[in-house]
CSV table of N, CA and C in Angstrom, one decimal:
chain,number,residue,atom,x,y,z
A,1,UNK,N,0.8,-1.2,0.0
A,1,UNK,CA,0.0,0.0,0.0
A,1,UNK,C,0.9,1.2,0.0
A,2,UNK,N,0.4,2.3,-0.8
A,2,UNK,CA,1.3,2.9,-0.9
A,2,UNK,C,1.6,4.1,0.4
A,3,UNK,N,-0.1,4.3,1.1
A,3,UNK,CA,0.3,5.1,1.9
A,3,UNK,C,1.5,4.6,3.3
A,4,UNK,N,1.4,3.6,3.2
A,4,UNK,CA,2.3,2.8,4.2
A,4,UNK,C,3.7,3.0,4.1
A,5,UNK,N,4.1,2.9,2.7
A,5,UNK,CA,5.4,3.6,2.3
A,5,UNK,C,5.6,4.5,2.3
A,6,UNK,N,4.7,5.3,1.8
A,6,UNK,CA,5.2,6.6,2.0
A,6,UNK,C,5.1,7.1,3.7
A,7,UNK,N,4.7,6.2,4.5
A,7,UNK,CA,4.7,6.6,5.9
A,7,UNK,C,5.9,6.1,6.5
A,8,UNK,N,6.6,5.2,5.8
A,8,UNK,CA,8.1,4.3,6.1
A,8,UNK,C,9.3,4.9,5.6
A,9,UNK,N,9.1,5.9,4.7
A,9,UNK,CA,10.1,6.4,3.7
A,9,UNK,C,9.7,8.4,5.1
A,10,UNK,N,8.9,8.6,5.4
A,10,UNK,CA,9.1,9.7,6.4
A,10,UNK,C,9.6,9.4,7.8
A,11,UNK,N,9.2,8.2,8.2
A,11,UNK,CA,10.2,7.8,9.4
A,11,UNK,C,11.6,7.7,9.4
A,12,UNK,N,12.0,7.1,8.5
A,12,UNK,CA,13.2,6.9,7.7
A,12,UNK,C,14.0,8.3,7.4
A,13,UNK,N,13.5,8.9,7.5
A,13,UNK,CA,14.1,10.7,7.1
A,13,UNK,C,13.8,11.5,8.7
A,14,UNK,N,13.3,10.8,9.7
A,14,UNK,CA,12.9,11.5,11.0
A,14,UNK,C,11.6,12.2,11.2
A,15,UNK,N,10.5,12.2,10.6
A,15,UNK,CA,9.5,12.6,10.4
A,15,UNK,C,8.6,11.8,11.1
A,16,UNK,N,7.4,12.3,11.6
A,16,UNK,CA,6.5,11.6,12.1
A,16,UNK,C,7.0,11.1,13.7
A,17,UNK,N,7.7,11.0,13.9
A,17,UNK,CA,8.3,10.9,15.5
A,17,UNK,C,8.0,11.5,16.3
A,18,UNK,N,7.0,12.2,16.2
A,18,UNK,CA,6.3,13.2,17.3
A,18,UNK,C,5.1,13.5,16.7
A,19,UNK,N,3.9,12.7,17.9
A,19,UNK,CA,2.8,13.4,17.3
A,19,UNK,C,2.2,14.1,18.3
A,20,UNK,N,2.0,15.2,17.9
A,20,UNK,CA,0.9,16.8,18.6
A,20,UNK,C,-0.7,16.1,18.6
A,21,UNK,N,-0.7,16.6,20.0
A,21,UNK,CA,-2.6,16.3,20.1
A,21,UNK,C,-2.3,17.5,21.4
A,22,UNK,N,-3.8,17.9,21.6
A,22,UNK,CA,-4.5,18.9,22.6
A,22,UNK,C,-4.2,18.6,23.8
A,23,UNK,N,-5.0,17.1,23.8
A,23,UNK,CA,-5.0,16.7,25.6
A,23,UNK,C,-4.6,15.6,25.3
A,24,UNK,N,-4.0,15.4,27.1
A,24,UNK,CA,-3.4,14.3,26.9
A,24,UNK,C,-4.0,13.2,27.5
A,25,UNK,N,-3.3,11.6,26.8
A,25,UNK,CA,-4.5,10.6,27.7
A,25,UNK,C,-4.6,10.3,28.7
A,26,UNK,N,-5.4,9.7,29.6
A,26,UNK,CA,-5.8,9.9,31.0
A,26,UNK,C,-5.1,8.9,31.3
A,27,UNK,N,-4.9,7.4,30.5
A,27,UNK,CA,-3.8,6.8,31.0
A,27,UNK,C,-2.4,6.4,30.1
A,28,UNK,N,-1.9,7.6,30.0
A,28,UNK,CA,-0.2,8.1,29.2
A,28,UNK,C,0.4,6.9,30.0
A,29,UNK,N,0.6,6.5,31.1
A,29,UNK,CA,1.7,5.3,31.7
A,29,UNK,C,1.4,4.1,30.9
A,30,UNK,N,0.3,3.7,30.8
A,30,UNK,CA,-0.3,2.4,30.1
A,30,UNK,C,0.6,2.7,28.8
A,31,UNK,N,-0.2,3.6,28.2
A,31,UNK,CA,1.0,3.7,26.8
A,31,UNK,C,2.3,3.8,26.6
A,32,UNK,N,3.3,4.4,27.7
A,32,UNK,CA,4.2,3.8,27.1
A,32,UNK,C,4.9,2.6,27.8
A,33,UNK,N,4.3,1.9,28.5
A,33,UNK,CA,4.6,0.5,28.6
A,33,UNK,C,4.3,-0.6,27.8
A,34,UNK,N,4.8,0.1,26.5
A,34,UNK,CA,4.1,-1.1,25.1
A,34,UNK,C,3.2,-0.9,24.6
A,35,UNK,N,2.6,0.8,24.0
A,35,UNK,CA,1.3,1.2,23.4
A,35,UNK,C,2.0,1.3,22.1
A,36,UNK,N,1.2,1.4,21.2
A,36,UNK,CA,1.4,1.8,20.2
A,36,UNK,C,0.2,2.6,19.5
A,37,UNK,N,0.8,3.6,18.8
A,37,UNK,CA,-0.2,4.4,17.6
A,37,UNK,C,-0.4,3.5,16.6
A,38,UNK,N,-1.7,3.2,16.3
A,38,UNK,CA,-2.4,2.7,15.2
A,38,UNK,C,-2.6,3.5,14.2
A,39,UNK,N,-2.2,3.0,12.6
A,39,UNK,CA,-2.9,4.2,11.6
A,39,UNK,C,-3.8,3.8,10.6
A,40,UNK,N,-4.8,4.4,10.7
A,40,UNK,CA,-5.8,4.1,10.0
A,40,UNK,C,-5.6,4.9,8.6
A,41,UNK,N,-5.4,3.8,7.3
A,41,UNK,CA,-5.5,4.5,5.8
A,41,UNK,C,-6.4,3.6,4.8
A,42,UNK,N,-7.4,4.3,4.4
A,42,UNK,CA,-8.6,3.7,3.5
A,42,UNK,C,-9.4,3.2,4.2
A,43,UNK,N,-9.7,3.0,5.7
A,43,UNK,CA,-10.8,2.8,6.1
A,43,UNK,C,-10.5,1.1,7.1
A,44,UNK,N,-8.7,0.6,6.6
A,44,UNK,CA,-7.7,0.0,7.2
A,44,UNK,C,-7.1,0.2,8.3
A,45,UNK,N,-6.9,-0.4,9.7
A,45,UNK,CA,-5.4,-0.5,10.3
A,45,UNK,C,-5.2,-1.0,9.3
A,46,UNK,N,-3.7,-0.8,9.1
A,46,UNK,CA,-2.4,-0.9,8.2
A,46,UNK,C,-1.3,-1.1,9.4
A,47,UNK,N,-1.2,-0.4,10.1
A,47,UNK,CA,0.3,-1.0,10.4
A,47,UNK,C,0.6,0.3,12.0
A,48,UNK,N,1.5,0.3,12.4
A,48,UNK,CA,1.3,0.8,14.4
A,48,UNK,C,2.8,1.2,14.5
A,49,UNK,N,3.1,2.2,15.1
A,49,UNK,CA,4.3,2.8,15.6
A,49,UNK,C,4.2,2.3,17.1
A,50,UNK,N,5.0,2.2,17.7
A,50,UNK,CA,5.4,1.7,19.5
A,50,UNK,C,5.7,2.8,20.0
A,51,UNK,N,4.8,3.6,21.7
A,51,UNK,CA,5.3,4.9,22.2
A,51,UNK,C,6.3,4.9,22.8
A,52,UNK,N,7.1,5.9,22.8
A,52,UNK,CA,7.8,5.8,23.6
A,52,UNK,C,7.9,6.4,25.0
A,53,UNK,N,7.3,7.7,24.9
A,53,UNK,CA,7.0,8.5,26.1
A,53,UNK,C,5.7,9.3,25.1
A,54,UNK,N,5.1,10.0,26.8
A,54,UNK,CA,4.2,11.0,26.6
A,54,UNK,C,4.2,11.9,27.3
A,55,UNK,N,4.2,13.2,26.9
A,55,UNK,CA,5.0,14.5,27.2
A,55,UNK,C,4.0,15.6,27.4
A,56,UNK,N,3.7,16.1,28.6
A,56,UNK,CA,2.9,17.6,28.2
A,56,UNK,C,3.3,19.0,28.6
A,57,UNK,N,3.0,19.7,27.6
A,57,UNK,CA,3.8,20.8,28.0
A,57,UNK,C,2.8,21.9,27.8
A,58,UNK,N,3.5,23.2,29.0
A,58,UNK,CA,2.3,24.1,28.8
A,58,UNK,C,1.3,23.6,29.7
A,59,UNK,N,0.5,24.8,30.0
A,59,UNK,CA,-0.4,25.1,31.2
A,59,UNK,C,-2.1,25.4,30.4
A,60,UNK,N,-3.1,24.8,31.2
A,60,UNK,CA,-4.1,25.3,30.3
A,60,UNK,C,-4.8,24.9,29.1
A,61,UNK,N,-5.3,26.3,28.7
A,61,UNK,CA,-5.4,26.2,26.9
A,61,UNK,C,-4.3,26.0,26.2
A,62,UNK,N,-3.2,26.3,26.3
A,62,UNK,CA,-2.1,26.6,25.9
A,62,UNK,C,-1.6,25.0,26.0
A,63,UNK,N,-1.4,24.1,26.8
A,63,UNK,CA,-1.0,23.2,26.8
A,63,UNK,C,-0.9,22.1,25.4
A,64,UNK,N,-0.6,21.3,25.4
A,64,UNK,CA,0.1,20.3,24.0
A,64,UNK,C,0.5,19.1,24.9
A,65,UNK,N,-0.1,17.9,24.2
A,65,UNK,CA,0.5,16.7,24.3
A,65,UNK,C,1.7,15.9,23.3
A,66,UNK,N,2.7,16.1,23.4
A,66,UNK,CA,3.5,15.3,22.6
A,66,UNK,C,3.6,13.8,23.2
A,67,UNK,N,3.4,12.9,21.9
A,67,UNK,CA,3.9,11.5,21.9
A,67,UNK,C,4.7,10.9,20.6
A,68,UNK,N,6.1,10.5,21.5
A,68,UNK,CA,7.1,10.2,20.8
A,68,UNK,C,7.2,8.9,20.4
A,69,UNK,N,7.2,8.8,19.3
A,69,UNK,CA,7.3,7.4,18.7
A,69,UNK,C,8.3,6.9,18.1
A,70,UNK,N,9.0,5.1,18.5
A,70,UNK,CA,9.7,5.0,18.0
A,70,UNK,C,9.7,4.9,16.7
A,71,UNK,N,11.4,4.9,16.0
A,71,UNK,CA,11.6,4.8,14.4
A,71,UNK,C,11.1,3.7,13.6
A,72,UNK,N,9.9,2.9,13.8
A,72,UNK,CA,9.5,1.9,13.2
A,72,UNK,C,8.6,1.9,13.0
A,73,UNK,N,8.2,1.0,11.9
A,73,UNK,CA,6.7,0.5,11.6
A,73,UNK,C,6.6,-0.5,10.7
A,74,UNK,N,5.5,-1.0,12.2
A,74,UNK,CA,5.2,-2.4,11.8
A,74,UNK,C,3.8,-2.7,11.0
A,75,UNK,N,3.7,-3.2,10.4
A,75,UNK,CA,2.8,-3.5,9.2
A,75,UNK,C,2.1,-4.4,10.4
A,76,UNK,N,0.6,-4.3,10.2
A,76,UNK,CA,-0.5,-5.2,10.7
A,76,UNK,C,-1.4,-6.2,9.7
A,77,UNK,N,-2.2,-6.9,10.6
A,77,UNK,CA,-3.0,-7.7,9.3
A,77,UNK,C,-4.4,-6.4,9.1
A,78,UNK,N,-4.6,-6.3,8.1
A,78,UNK,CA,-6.0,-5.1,7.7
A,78,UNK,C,-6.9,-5.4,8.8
A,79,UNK,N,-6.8,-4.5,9.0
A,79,UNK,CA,-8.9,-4.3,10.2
A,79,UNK,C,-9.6,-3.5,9.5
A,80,UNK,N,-10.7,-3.8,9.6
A,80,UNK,CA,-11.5,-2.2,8.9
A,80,UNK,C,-12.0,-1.5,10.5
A,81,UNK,N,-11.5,-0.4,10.4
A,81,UNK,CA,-12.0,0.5,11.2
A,81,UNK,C,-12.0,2.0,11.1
A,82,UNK,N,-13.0,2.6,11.3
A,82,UNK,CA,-13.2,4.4,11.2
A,82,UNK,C,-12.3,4.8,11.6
A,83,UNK,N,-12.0,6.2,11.5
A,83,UNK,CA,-10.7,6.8,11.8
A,83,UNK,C,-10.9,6.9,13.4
A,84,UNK,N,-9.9,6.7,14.3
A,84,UNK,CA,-10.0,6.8,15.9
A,84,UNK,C,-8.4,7.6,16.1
A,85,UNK,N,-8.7,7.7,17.5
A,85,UNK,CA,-7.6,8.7,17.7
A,85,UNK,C,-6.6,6.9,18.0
A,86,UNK,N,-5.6,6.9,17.3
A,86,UNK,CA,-5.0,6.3,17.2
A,86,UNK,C,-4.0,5.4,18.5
A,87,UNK,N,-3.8,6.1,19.3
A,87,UNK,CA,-3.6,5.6,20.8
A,87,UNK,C,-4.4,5.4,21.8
A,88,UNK,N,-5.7,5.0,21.6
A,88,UNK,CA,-6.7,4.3,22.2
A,88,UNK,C,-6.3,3.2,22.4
A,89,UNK,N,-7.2,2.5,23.9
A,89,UNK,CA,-6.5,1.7,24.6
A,89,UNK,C,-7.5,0.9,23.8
A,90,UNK,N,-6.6,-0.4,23.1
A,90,UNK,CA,-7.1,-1.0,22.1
A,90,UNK,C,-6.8,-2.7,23.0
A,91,UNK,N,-7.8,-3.3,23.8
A,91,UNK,CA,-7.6,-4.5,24.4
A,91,UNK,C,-7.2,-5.0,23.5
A,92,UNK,N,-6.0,-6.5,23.7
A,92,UNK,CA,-5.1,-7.7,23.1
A,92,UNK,C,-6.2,-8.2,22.0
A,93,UNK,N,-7.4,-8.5,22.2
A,93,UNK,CA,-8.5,-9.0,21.6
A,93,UNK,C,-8.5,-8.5,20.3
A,94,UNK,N,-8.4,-6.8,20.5
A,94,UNK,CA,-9.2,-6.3,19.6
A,94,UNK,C,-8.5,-6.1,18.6
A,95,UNK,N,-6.6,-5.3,18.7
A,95,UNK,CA,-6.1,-5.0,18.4
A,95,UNK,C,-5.3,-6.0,17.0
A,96,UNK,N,-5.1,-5.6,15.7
A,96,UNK,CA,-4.8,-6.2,15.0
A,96,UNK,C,-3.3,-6.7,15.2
A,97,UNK,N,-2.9,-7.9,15.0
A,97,UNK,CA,-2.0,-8.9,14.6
A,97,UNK,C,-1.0,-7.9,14.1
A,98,UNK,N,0.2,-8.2,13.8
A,98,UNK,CA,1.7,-7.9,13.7
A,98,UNK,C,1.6,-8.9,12.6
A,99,UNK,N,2.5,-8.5,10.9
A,99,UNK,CA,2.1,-9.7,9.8
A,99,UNK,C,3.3,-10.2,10.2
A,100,UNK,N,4.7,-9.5,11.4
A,100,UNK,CA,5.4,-10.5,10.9
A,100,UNK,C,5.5,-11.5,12.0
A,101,UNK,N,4.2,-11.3,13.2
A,101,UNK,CA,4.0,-12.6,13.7
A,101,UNK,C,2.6,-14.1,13.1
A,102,UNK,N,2.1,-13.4,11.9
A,102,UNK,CA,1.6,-14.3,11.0
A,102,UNK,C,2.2,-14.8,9.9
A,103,UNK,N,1.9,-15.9,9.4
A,103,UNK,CA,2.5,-16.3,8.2
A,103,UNK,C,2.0,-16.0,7.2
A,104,UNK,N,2.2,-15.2,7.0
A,104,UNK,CA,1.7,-13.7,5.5
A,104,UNK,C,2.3,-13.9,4.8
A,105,UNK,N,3.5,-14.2,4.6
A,105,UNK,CA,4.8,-14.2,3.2
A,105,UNK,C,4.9,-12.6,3.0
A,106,UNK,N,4.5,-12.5,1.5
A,106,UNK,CA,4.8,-10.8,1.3
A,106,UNK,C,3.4,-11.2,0.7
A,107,UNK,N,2.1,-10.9,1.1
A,107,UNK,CA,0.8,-10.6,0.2
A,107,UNK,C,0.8,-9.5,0.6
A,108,UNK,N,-0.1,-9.0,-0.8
A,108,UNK,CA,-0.2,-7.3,-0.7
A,108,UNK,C,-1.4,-7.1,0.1
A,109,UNK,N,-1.2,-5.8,0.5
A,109,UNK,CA,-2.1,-5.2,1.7
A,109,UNK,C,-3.7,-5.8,1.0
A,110,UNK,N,-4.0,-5.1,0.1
A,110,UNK,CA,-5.5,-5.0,-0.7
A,110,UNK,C,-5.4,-6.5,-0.5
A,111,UNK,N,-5.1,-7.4,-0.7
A,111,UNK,CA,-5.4,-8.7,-1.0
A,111,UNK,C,-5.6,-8.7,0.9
A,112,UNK,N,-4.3,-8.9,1.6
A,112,UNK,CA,-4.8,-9.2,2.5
A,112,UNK,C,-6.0,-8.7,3.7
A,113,UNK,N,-6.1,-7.3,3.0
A,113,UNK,CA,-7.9,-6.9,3.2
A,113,UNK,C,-8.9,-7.4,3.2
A,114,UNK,N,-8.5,-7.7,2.3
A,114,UNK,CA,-9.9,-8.8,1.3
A,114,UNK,C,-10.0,-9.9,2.1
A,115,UNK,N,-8.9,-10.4,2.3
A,115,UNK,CA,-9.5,-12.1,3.1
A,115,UNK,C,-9.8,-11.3,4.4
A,116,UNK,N,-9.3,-10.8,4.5
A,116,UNK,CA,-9.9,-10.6,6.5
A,116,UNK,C,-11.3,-10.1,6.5
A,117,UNK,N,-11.5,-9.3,5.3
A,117,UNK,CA,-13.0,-8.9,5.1
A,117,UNK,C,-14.3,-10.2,4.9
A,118,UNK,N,-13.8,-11.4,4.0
A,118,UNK,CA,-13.9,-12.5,4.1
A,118,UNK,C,-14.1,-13.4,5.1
A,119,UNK,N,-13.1,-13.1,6.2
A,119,UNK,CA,-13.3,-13.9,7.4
A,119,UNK,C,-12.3,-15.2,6.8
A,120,UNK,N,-12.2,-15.2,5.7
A,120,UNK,CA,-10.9,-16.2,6.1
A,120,UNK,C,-9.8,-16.2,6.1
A,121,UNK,N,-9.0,-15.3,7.3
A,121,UNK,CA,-8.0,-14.7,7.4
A,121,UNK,C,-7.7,-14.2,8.6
């Protein structure tokens, strides 16, 4: 998928390693003890950055949450899901699969859409 690359090719350059939100989440400790940002492209999880810390700075209105993410990304198996704020506390259950703890080979994203949309996948 292409937006995936093109999101691997800005990590790769230092980009994207800090994402800005307003407020911050109520439980920031949970996330970075092994959360990850999920990104949703075409209506897909696609694939999850790991936090590293969560940072707020500033008082108020004025305040800002930064969340630092590490330099990777990991491809997931497709979910369909609406766009969510992406560091939602996503139970083991819910949360899509890692492809390179499934035996995927290299199928392309769209295909592997399709079977999960299918259910047999």
């Amino acid at each position: 998928m292409a937006k995936v690359e093109t999101l691997e090719r800005r990590v790769s350059k230092g980009d994207w390693l800090v994402v800005h939100t307003r407020q911050t989440p109520k439980r920031a400790v949970e996330l970075e003890d092994g959360g990850s940002i999920y990104w949703v492209m075409k209506g897909s999880v696609v694939c999850r950055m790991p936090i590293l810390d969560v940072t707020t700075r500033g008082e108020g209105k004025a305040s800002q949450c930064l969340i630092r993410l590490a330099p990777e990304v990991i491809r997931t198996a497709p979910q369909a899901r609406r766009a969510f704020q992406g560091w939602r506390y996503l139970e083991p259950k819910d949360a899509p699969m890692d492809l390179s703890s499934m035996d995927a080979g290299e199928l392309p994203v769209d295909l592997a859409k399709q079977l999960r949309e299918m259910g047999a996948w």
